């Protein structure tokens, strides 16, 4: 069985590395201090601070494990080597949304970096998949859960 590669932009890679560093260096120490302080209060069976600190510790360790898995299978998109005339991971695209009669802008990223609130859409999402390989002027139709959406590619930028 082939392991799925996690496509990341260089910025996404750096953000994950910085988050992991913060979790391992700072957050682990903070939680260890909270646990120590809660233990000093005595009876652990009814100690809410101790339970909360242990829960926080578990969440931190789970996130570290998740980031390590992502980084283990990471493939960084070298944005300078990507064809500038076609949409690919790492591009910021300006589109005309025919349904809403407005311009929208998205950055195409790997699924681990996707965040629609920040305008980052996954290359694996319906819109992202339809845009990969498109050029300026192309008209794209995307089947989504609400029906068919139509877009026209207005511009492609490297990040």
Coordinates of N, CA, C and O in Angstrom, one line a residue, residues 4-157:
X4 N 0.4 8.0 1.4 CA 0.0 9.3 0.8 C 0.9 10.4 1.2 O 1.2 10.5 2.4
X5 N 1.5 11.1 0.2 CA 2.3 12.2 0.5 C 1.5 13.4 0.9 O 0.4 13.7 0.4
X6 N 2.0 14.2 1.9 CA 1.4 15.4 2.4 C 2.1 16.6 1.6 O 3.2 16.9 1.9
X7 N 1.4 17.1 0.7 CA 1.9 18.3 -0.1 C 1.9 19.5 0.8 O 0.9 19.8 1.5
X8 N 3.1 20.2 0.9 CA 3.2 21.4 1.7 C 3.9 22.5 1.0 O 4.8 22.2 0.2
X9 N 3.5 23.7 1.2 CA 4.3 24.8 0.7 C 5.4 25.0 1.7 O 5.4 24.5 2.8
X10 N 6.4 25.8 1.3 CA 7.5 26.0 2.2 C 7.0 26.7 3.4 O 7.4 26.4 4.6
X11 N 6.1 27.7 3.3 CA 5.6 28.4 4.4 C 4.8 27.5 5.4 O 4.9 27.6 6.6
X12 N 4.1 26.5 4.8 CA 3.4 25.5 5.6 C 4.3 24.6 6.4 O 4.1 24.3 7.5
X13 N 5.4 24.2 5.7 CA 6.4 23.4 6.4 C 7.0 24.1 7.6 O 7.1 23.6 8.7
X14 N 7.4 25.4 7.3 CA 8.0 26.2 8.4 C 7.0 26.4 9.6 O 7.4 26.3 10.7
X15 N 5.7 26.6 9.3 CA 4.7 26.8 10.3 C 4.5 25.5 11.2 O 4.5 25.6 12.4
X16 N 4.5 24.4 10.5 CA 4.4 23.1 11.3 C 5.7 22.9 12.1 O 5.6 22.4 13.3
X17 N 6.8 23.1 11.6 CA 8.1 23.0 12.3 C 8.1 23.9 13.6 O 8.5 23.5 14.7
X18 N 7.7 25.1 13.4 CA 7.6 26.1 14.5 C 6.6 25.7 15.5 O 6.9 25.8 16.7
X19 N 5.5 25.2 15.1 CA 4.4 24.7 16.1 C 5.0 23.6 16.9 O 4.8 23.5 18.1
X20 N 5.6 22.6 16.2 CA 6.2 21.5 16.9 C 7.2 21.9 17.9 O 7.3 21.4 19.0
X21 N 8.1 22.8 17.5 CA 9.1 23.3 18.4 C 8.5 23.9 19.6 O 8.9 23.7 20.8
X22 N 7.5 24.8 19.4 CA 6.8 25.4 20.5 C 6.1 24.4 21.5 O 6.2 24.5 22.7
X23 N 5.5 23.4 20.9 CA 4.8 22.3 21.7 C 5.9 21.6 22.5 O 5.7 21.3 23.7
X24 N 7.0 21.2 21.9 CA 8.0 20.4 22.6 C 8.8 21.2 23.6 O 9.1 20.7 24.7
X25 N 9.1 22.4 23.3 CA 10.0 23.2 24.2 C 9.2 24.0 25.3 O 9.5 23.9 26.5
X26 N 8.2 24.7 24.8 CA 7.4 25.6 25.8 C 6.2 24.9 26.4 O 6.1 24.9 27.6
X27 N 5.3 24.4 25.6 CA 4.1 23.9 26.1 C 4.2 22.7 27.1 O 3.6 22.5 28.0
X28 N 5.2 21.8 26.7 CA 5.4 20.6 27.6 C 5.9 21.1 29.0 O 5.4 20.6 30.0
X29 N 6.8 22.1 29.0 CA 7.2 22.6 30.3 C 6.1 23.3 31.1 O 6.0 23.1 32.3
X30 N 5.2 24.0 30.4 CA 4.1 24.7 31.1 C 3.2 23.7 31.7 O 2.8 23.8 32.9
X31 N 2.8 22.6 31.0 CA 1.9 21.6 31.5 C 2.6 20.8 32.6 O 1.9 20.5 33.6
X32 N 3.8 20.5 32.5 CA 4.5 19.8 33.5 C 4.5 20.6 34.8 O 4.3 20.0 35.9
X33 N 4.6 21.9 34.7 CA 4.6 22.8 35.9 C 3.2 22.8 36.5 O 3.0 22.7 37.7
X34 N 2.1 22.8 35.6 CA 0.7 22.7 36.1 C 0.5 21.4 36.8 O -0.2 21.4 37.9
X35 N 1.0 20.3 36.3 CA 0.8 19.0 36.9 C 1.4 18.9 38.3 O 0.9 18.5 39.2
X36 N 2.7 19.4 38.3 CA 3.4 19.4 39.6 C 2.7 20.3 40.6 O 2.5 19.8 41.8
X37 N 2.2 21.4 40.2 CA 1.5 22.3 41.2 C 0.2 21.6 41.6 O -0.1 21.7 42.8
X38 N -0.5 21.0 40.8 CA -1.8 20.3 41.1 C -1.5 19.1 42.1 O -2.3 18.9 43.0
X39 N -0.4 18.4 41.8 CA 0.0 17.3 42.7 C 0.3 17.7 44.1 O 0.0 17.0 45.1
X40 N 0.9 18.9 44.2 CA 1.2 19.4 45.5 C 0.0 19.8 46.4 O 0.1 20.0 47.6
X41 N -1.2 19.9 45.7 CA -2.4 20.2 46.4 C -3.0 19.0 47.2 O -4.0 19.2 47.8
X42 N -2.5 17.9 47.0 CA -2.9 16.7 47.7 C -3.7 15.7 46.9 O -3.3 15.3 45.8
X43 N -4.9 15.4 47.4 CA -5.7 14.3 46.9 C -6.0 14.5 45.4 O -6.7 15.5 45.0
X44 N -5.5 13.6 44.5 CA -5.6 13.7 43.1 C -7.0 13.2 42.6 O -7.4 13.5 41.5
X45 N -7.7 12.4 43.4 CA -9.0 11.8 42.9 C -10.0 12.9 42.7 O -11.0 12.7 41.9
X46 N -10.0 14.0 43.4 CA -11.0 15.1 43.2 C -10.3 16.4 42.9 O -10.8 17.5 43.2
X47 N -9.2 16.3 42.2 CA -8.5 17.5 41.8 C -8.7 17.9 40.4 O -8.1 17.3 39.4
X48 N -9.6 18.9 40.1 CA -9.9 19.3 38.8 C -8.7 19.9 38.0 O -8.6 19.7 36.8
X49 N -7.9 20.6 38.7 CA -6.7 21.2 38.1 C -5.8 20.1 37.5 O -5.2 20.2 36.4
X50 N -5.6 19.1 38.3 CA -4.8 17.9 37.9 C -5.4 17.3 36.6 O -4.7 17.0 35.7
X51 N -6.7 17.0 36.7 CA -7.3 16.4 35.5 C -7.2 17.2 34.3 O -7.0 16.7 33.2
X52 N -7.4 18.6 34.4 CA -7.3 19.5 33.3 C -5.9 19.5 32.7 O -5.7 19.5 31.5
X53 N -4.9 19.5 33.6 CA -3.5 19.5 33.2 C -3.2 18.2 32.4 O -2.4 18.3 31.4
X54 N -3.6 17.1 32.9 CA -3.4 15.8 32.3 C -4.1 15.8 30.9 O -3.5 15.3 29.9
X55 N -5.3 16.3 30.8 CA -6.0 16.4 29.5 C -5.2 17.3 28.5 O -5.0 16.9 27.4
X56 N -4.7 18.4 29.0 CA -3.9 19.3 28.2 C -2.6 18.6 27.7 O -2.2 18.7 26.6
X57 N -2.0 17.9 28.6 CA -0.8 17.1 28.3 C -1.1 16.1 27.2 O -0.3 16.0 26.2
X58 N -2.2 15.4 27.3 CA -2.6 14.4 26.3 C -2.8 15.1 24.9 O -2.4 14.6 23.9
X59 N -3.5 16.2 24.9 CA -3.7 16.9 23.7 C -2.4 17.4 23.0 O -2.3 17.3 21.8
X60 N -1.5 17.9 23.8 CA -0.2 18.3 23.3 C 0.6 17.2 22.7 O 1.1 17.3 21.5
X61 N 0.6 16.0 23.3 CA 1.3 14.9 22.8 C 0.6 14.3 21.6 O 1.3 13.9 20.6
X62 N -0.7 14.4 21.5 CA -1.4 14.0 20.3 C -1.1 14.9 19.1 O -0.9 14.4 18.0
X63 N -1.0 16.2 19.4 CA -0.7 17.1 18.3 C 0.7 16.9 17.8 O 1.0 17.0 16.6
X64 N 1.7 16.7 18.7 CA 3.1 16.5 18.3 C 3.1 15.2 17.4 O 3.8 15.2 16.4
X65 N 2.4 14.2 17.8 CA 2.4 12.9 17.0 C 1.8 13.2 15.7 O 2.3 12.7 14.6
X66 N 0.7 14.0 15.6 CA 0.1 14.3 14.3 C 1.0 15.1 13.4 O 1.2 14.8 12.2
X67 N 1.7 16.1 14.0 CA 2.7 16.9 13.2 C 3.8 16.0 12.7 O 4.3 16.1 11.5
X68 N 4.3 15.1 13.5 CA 5.4 14.2 13.1 C 5.0 13.3 12.0 O 5.8 13.1 11.1
X69 N 3.8 12.8 12.0 CA 3.3 12.0 10.9 C 3.2 12.8 9.6 O 3.5 12.3 8.5
X70 N 2.7 14.0 9.7 CA 2.6 14.9 8.5 C 4.0 15.2 7.9 O 4.2 15.0 6.7
X71 N 5.0 15.5 8.8 CA 6.3 15.8 8.3 C 7.0 14.6 7.8 O 7.8 14.7 6.9
X72 N 6.7 13.4 8.4 CA 7.4 12.2 7.9 C 7.0 11.9 6.4 O 7.9 11.5 5.7
X73 N 5.8 12.3 6.0 CA 5.4 12.0 4.6 C 5.2 13.3 3.8 O 4.5 13.3 2.9
X74 N 5.9 14.3 4.3 CA 5.8 15.6 3.6 C 6.6 15.7 2.3 O 7.7 15.1 2.2
X75 N 6.0 16.3 1.3 CA 6.6 16.6 0.1 C 6.5 18.1 -0.1 O 5.3 18.6 -0.3
X76 N 7.6 18.9 -0.1 CA 7.5 20.3 -0.2 C 7.4 20.7 -1.7 O 8.3 20.2 -2.5
X77 N 6.5 21.5 -2.0 CA 6.4 22.0 -3.4 C 7.3 23.2 -3.6 O 7.3 24.2 -2.9
X78 N 8.3 23.0 -4.5 CA 9.3 24.0 -4.8 C 8.6 25.0 -5.8 O 8.5 24.6 -6.9
X79 N 8.1 26.1 -5.2 CA 7.3 27.0 -6.0 C 8.0 27.6 -7.2 O 7.4 27.9 -8.2
X80 N 9.3 27.7 -7.1 CA 10.1 28.2 -8.3 C 10.2 27.3 -9.4 O 10.4 27.7 -10.6
X81 N 10.0 26.0 -9.2 CA 10.1 25.0 -10.3 C 8.7 24.7 -10.9 O 8.6 23.9 -11.8
X82 N 7.6 25.3 -10.4 CA 6.3 25.1 -11.0 C 6.1 25.9 -12.2 O 6.5 27.1 -12.3
X83 N 5.4 25.4 -13.2 CA 5.0 26.1 -14.4 C 4.2 27.3 -14.1 O 3.1 27.2 -13.5
X84 N 4.6 28.5 -14.4 CA 4.0 29.8 -14.1 C 2.7 30.0 -14.8 O 1.9 30.9 -14.5
X85 N 2.5 29.3 -15.9 CA 1.3 29.6 -16.7 C 0.1 28.7 -16.3 O -1.0 28.9 -16.8
X86 N 0.3 27.8 -15.4 CA -0.8 26.9 -15.0 C -0.9 26.9 -13.5 O 0.1 27.0 -12.8
X87 N -2.1 26.6 -13.0 CA -2.4 26.6 -11.6 C -1.8 25.3 -11.0 O -2.1 24.2 -11.6
X88 N -1.1 25.4 -9.9 CA -0.6 24.3 -9.2 C -0.6 24.6 -7.7 O -0.9 25.7 -7.3
X89 N -0.2 23.6 -6.9 CA 0.0 23.8 -5.4 C 1.0 25.0 -5.2 O 2.0 25.0 -5.9
X90 N 0.7 25.9 -4.3 CA 1.6 27.0 -4.1 C 1.2 28.3 -4.8 O 1.7 29.4 -4.5
X91 N 0.2 28.2 -5.7 CA -0.3 29.4 -6.5 C -1.3 30.1 -5.7 O -2.1 29.5 -5.0
X92 N -1.4 31.4 -5.9 CA -2.5 32.2 -5.5 C -3.3 32.5 -6.8 O -2.7 33.0 -7.7
X93 N -4.6 32.2 -6.8 CA -5.4 32.4 -8.0 C -6.5 33.4 -7.8 O -7.1 33.4 -6.7
X94 N -6.7 34.2 -8.8 CA -7.8 35.2 -8.7 C -8.8 34.7 -9.7 O -8.5 34.4 -10.9
X95 N -10.1 34.5 -9.2 CA -11.1 33.9 -10.0 C -12.3 34.8 -10.1 O -12.6 35.6 -9.1
X96 N -13.1 34.7 -11.1 CA -14.4 35.3 -11.2 C -15.4 34.3 -10.9 O -15.5 33.3 -11.6
X97 N -16.2 34.4 -9.8 CA -17.2 33.5 -9.4 C -18.5 33.9 -10.1 O -19.1 34.9 -9.7
X98 N -19.0 33.2 -11.1 CA -20.2 33.5 -11.9 C -21.4 33.4 -11.1 O -22.4 34.2 -11.3
X99 N -21.5 32.6 -10.1 CA -22.7 32.4 -9.3 C -23.0 33.6 -8.4 O -24.1 34.0 -8.2
X100 N -21.9 34.2 -7.9 CA -22.0 35.3 -6.9 C -21.6 36.7 -7.6 O -21.6 37.7 -6.9
X101 N -21.2 36.6 -8.9 CA -20.8 37.8 -9.6 C -19.8 38.6 -8.8 O -20.0 39.8 -8.6
X102 N -18.7 37.9 -8.4 CA -17.7 38.6 -7.7 C -16.3 37.9 -7.9 O -16.3 36.8 -8.4
X103 N -15.3 38.7 -7.6 CA -13.9 38.1 -7.7 C -13.6 37.5 -6.4 O -13.9 38.0 -5.3
X104 N -12.9 36.3 -6.4 CA -12.4 35.7 -5.2 C -10.9 35.3 -5.4 O -10.5 35.2 -6.6
X105 N -10.2 35.2 -4.3 CA -8.8 34.8 -4.4 C -8.6 33.6 -3.5 O -9.0 33.7 -2.3
X106 N -7.9 32.6 -4.0 CA -7.6 31.5 -3.2 C -6.1 31.1 -3.3 O -5.5 31.3 -4.4
X107 N -5.5 30.6 -2.3 CA -4.2 30.0 -2.4 C -4.4 28.5 -2.4 O -5.1 28.0 -1.6
X108 N -3.8 27.8 -3.4 CA -3.9 26.4 -3.5 C -2.8 25.8 -2.7 O -1.6 26.0 -2.9
X109 N -3.2 24.9 -1.7 CA -2.2 24.3 -0.8 C -2.5 22.8 -0.6 O -3.6 22.4 -1.1
X110 N -1.7 22.1 0.0 CA -1.9 20.7 0.3 C -3.0 20.6 1.4 O -3.3 21.6 2.1
X111 N -3.6 19.4 1.5 CA -4.7 19.3 2.4 C -4.4 19.6 3.9 O -5.2 20.1 4.6
X112 N -3.1 19.4 4.3 CA -2.8 19.7 5.7 C -2.7 21.2 6.0 O -2.9 21.6 7.2
X113 N -2.6 22.0 5.0 CA -2.5 23.5 5.2 C -3.9 24.2 5.0 O -4.0 25.4 5.2
X114 N -4.8 23.5 4.4 CA -6.1 24.1 4.0 C -6.8 24.8 5.2 O -6.8 24.3 6.3
X115 N -7.3 26.0 4.9 CA -8.0 26.8 5.9 C -8.9 27.8 5.1 O -8.4 28.8 4.7
X116 N -10.1 27.4 4.9 CA -11.0 28.3 4.1 C -11.2 29.7 4.6 O -11.4 30.6 3.9
X117 N -11.1 29.8 6.0 CA -11.2 31.2 6.6 C -10.0 32.1 6.2 O -10.2 33.3 6.2
X118 N -8.9 31.5 5.8 CA -7.7 32.3 5.4 C -7.6 32.2 3.9 O -6.6 32.7 3.3
X119 N -8.6 31.7 3.1 CA -8.5 31.6 1.7 C -7.6 30.6 1.1 O -7.1 30.7 0.0
X120 N -7.2 29.6 2.0 CA -6.3 28.5 1.5 C -7.2 27.3 1.3 O -7.8 26.7 2.2
X121 N -7.2 26.8 0.0 CA -8.0 25.6 -0.3 C -7.1 24.5 -0.7 O -6.1 24.7 -1.3
X122 N -7.6 23.3 -0.4 CA -6.8 22.1 -0.7 C -6.8 21.8 -2.2 O -7.8 21.9 -2.8
X123 N -5.7 21.2 -2.6 CA -5.6 20.7 -4.0 C -6.5 19.5 -4.1 O -6.8 19.1 -5.2
X124 N -7.0 18.9 -3.0 CA -7.8 17.7 -3.1 C -9.3 18.1 -3.0 O -10.2 17.2 -3.1
X125 N -9.6 19.4 -2.7 CA -11.0 19.8 -2.6 C -11.6 19.8 -4.0 O -10.9 19.8 -5.0
X126 N -12.9 19.8 -4.2 CA -13.5 19.9 -5.5 C -13.0 21.1 -6.3 O -12.7 20.9 -7.5
X127 N -13.0 22.2 -5.7 CA -12.6 23.4 -6.4 C -11.1 23.3 -6.7 O -10.6 23.6 -7.8
X128 N -10.3 22.9 -5.7 CA -8.8 22.8 -5.9 C -8.5 21.8 -7.0 O -7.7 22.1 -7.9
X129 N -9.2 20.7 -7.0 CA -8.9 19.6 -8.1 C -9.2 20.2 -9.5 O -8.5 19.9 -10.4
X130 N -10.4 20.9 -9.5 CA -10.8 21.4 -10.9 C -9.8 22.5 -11.4 O -9.6 22.7 -12.6
X131 N -9.2 23.3 -10.4 CA -8.3 24.4 -10.8 C -6.9 23.9 -11.2 O -6.3 24.6 -12.1
X132 N -6.4 22.8 -10.7 CA -5.1 22.3 -11.0 C -4.9 22.1 -12.5 O -5.7 21.5 -13.1
X133 N -3.9 22.8 -13.0 CA -3.6 22.7 -14.5 C -4.3 23.7 -15.3 O -4.0 23.8 -16.5
X134 N -5.2 24.5 -14.8 CA -5.9 25.5 -15.5 C -5.0 26.7 -15.8 O -4.1 27.0 -15.0
X135 N -5.3 27.5 -16.8 CA -4.6 28.7 -17.2 C -5.5 29.9 -17.1 O -6.7 29.8 -17.0
X136 N -4.9 31.1 -17.2 CA -5.6 32.3 -17.2 C -6.6 32.3 -18.4 O -6.2 31.9 -19.5
X137 N -7.8 32.7 -18.2 CA -8.8 32.7 -19.2 C -9.7 31.5 -19.2 O -10.8 31.5 -19.8
X138 N -9.2 30.4 -18.6 CA -10.0 29.1 -18.6 C -11.3 29.3 -17.8 O -11.3 30.0 -16.8
X139 N -12.3 28.6 -18.3 CA -13.6 28.6 -17.5 C -13.7 27.2 -16.9 O -13.5 26.2 -17.5
X140 N -14.0 27.2 -15.6 CA -14.0 25.9 -14.8 C -15.4 25.7 -14.3 O -16.0 26.6 -13.7
X141 N -15.9 24.5 -14.4 CA -17.1 24.1 -13.7 C -16.8 23.1 -12.6 O -16.0 22.1 -12.9
X142 N -17.3 23.3 -11.5 CA -17.0 22.5 -10.3 C -18.3 21.9 -9.7 O -19.2 22.7 -9.4
X143 N -18.4 20.6 -9.6 CA -19.6 20.1 -8.9 C -19.3 20.0 -7.4 O -18.4 19.4 -7.0
X144 N -20.2 20.7 -6.7 CA -20.1 20.8 -5.2 C -21.3 20.2 -4.6 O -22.3 19.9 -5.4
X145 N -21.4 20.2 -3.3 CA -22.6 19.7 -2.7 C -23.8 20.5 -2.9 O -24.9 20.1 -2.7
X146 N -23.7 21.8 -3.4 CA -24.8 22.6 -3.6 C -25.2 22.7 -5.1 O -26.1 23.4 -5.5
X147 N -24.4 22.0 -6.0 CA -24.7 22.1 -7.4 C -23.4 22.4 -8.2 O -22.3 22.3 -7.6
X148 N -23.6 22.9 -9.4 CA -22.4 23.2 -10.2 C -22.1 24.7 -10.0 O -22.9 25.6 -10.2
X149 N -20.8 25.0 -9.7 CA -20.3 26.3 -9.6 C -19.4 26.6 -10.8 O -18.7 25.7 -11.3
X150 N -19.5 27.9 -11.3 CA -18.6 28.2 -12.5 C -17.7 29.4 -12.1 O -18.1 30.3 -11.5
X151 N -16.4 29.2 -12.5 CA -15.4 30.1 -12.3 C -14.6 30.4 -13.6 O -14.5 29.6 -14.4
X152 N -14.1 31.6 -13.7 CA -13.2 32.0 -14.8 C -11.8 32.4 -14.1 O -11.8 33.2 -13.2
X153 N -10.7 31.9 -14.6 CA -9.4 32.2 -14.1 C -9.0 33.6 -14.6 O -8.9 33.8 -15.8
X154 N -8.8 34.5 -13.6 CA -8.4 35.9 -14.0 C -6.9 36.1 -13.8 O -6.3 36.9 -14.5
X155 N -6.3 35.4 -12.9 CA -4.8 35.6 -12.6 C -4.2 34.5 -11.8 O -4.9 33.8 -11.0
X156 N -2.9 34.2 -12.0 CA -2.2 33.2 -11.3 C -0.9 33.9 -10.8 O -0.2 34.6 -11.6
X157 N -0.6 33.8 -9.5 CA 0.6 34.4 -8.9 C 1.3 33.3 -8.1 O 0.7 32.4 -7.6

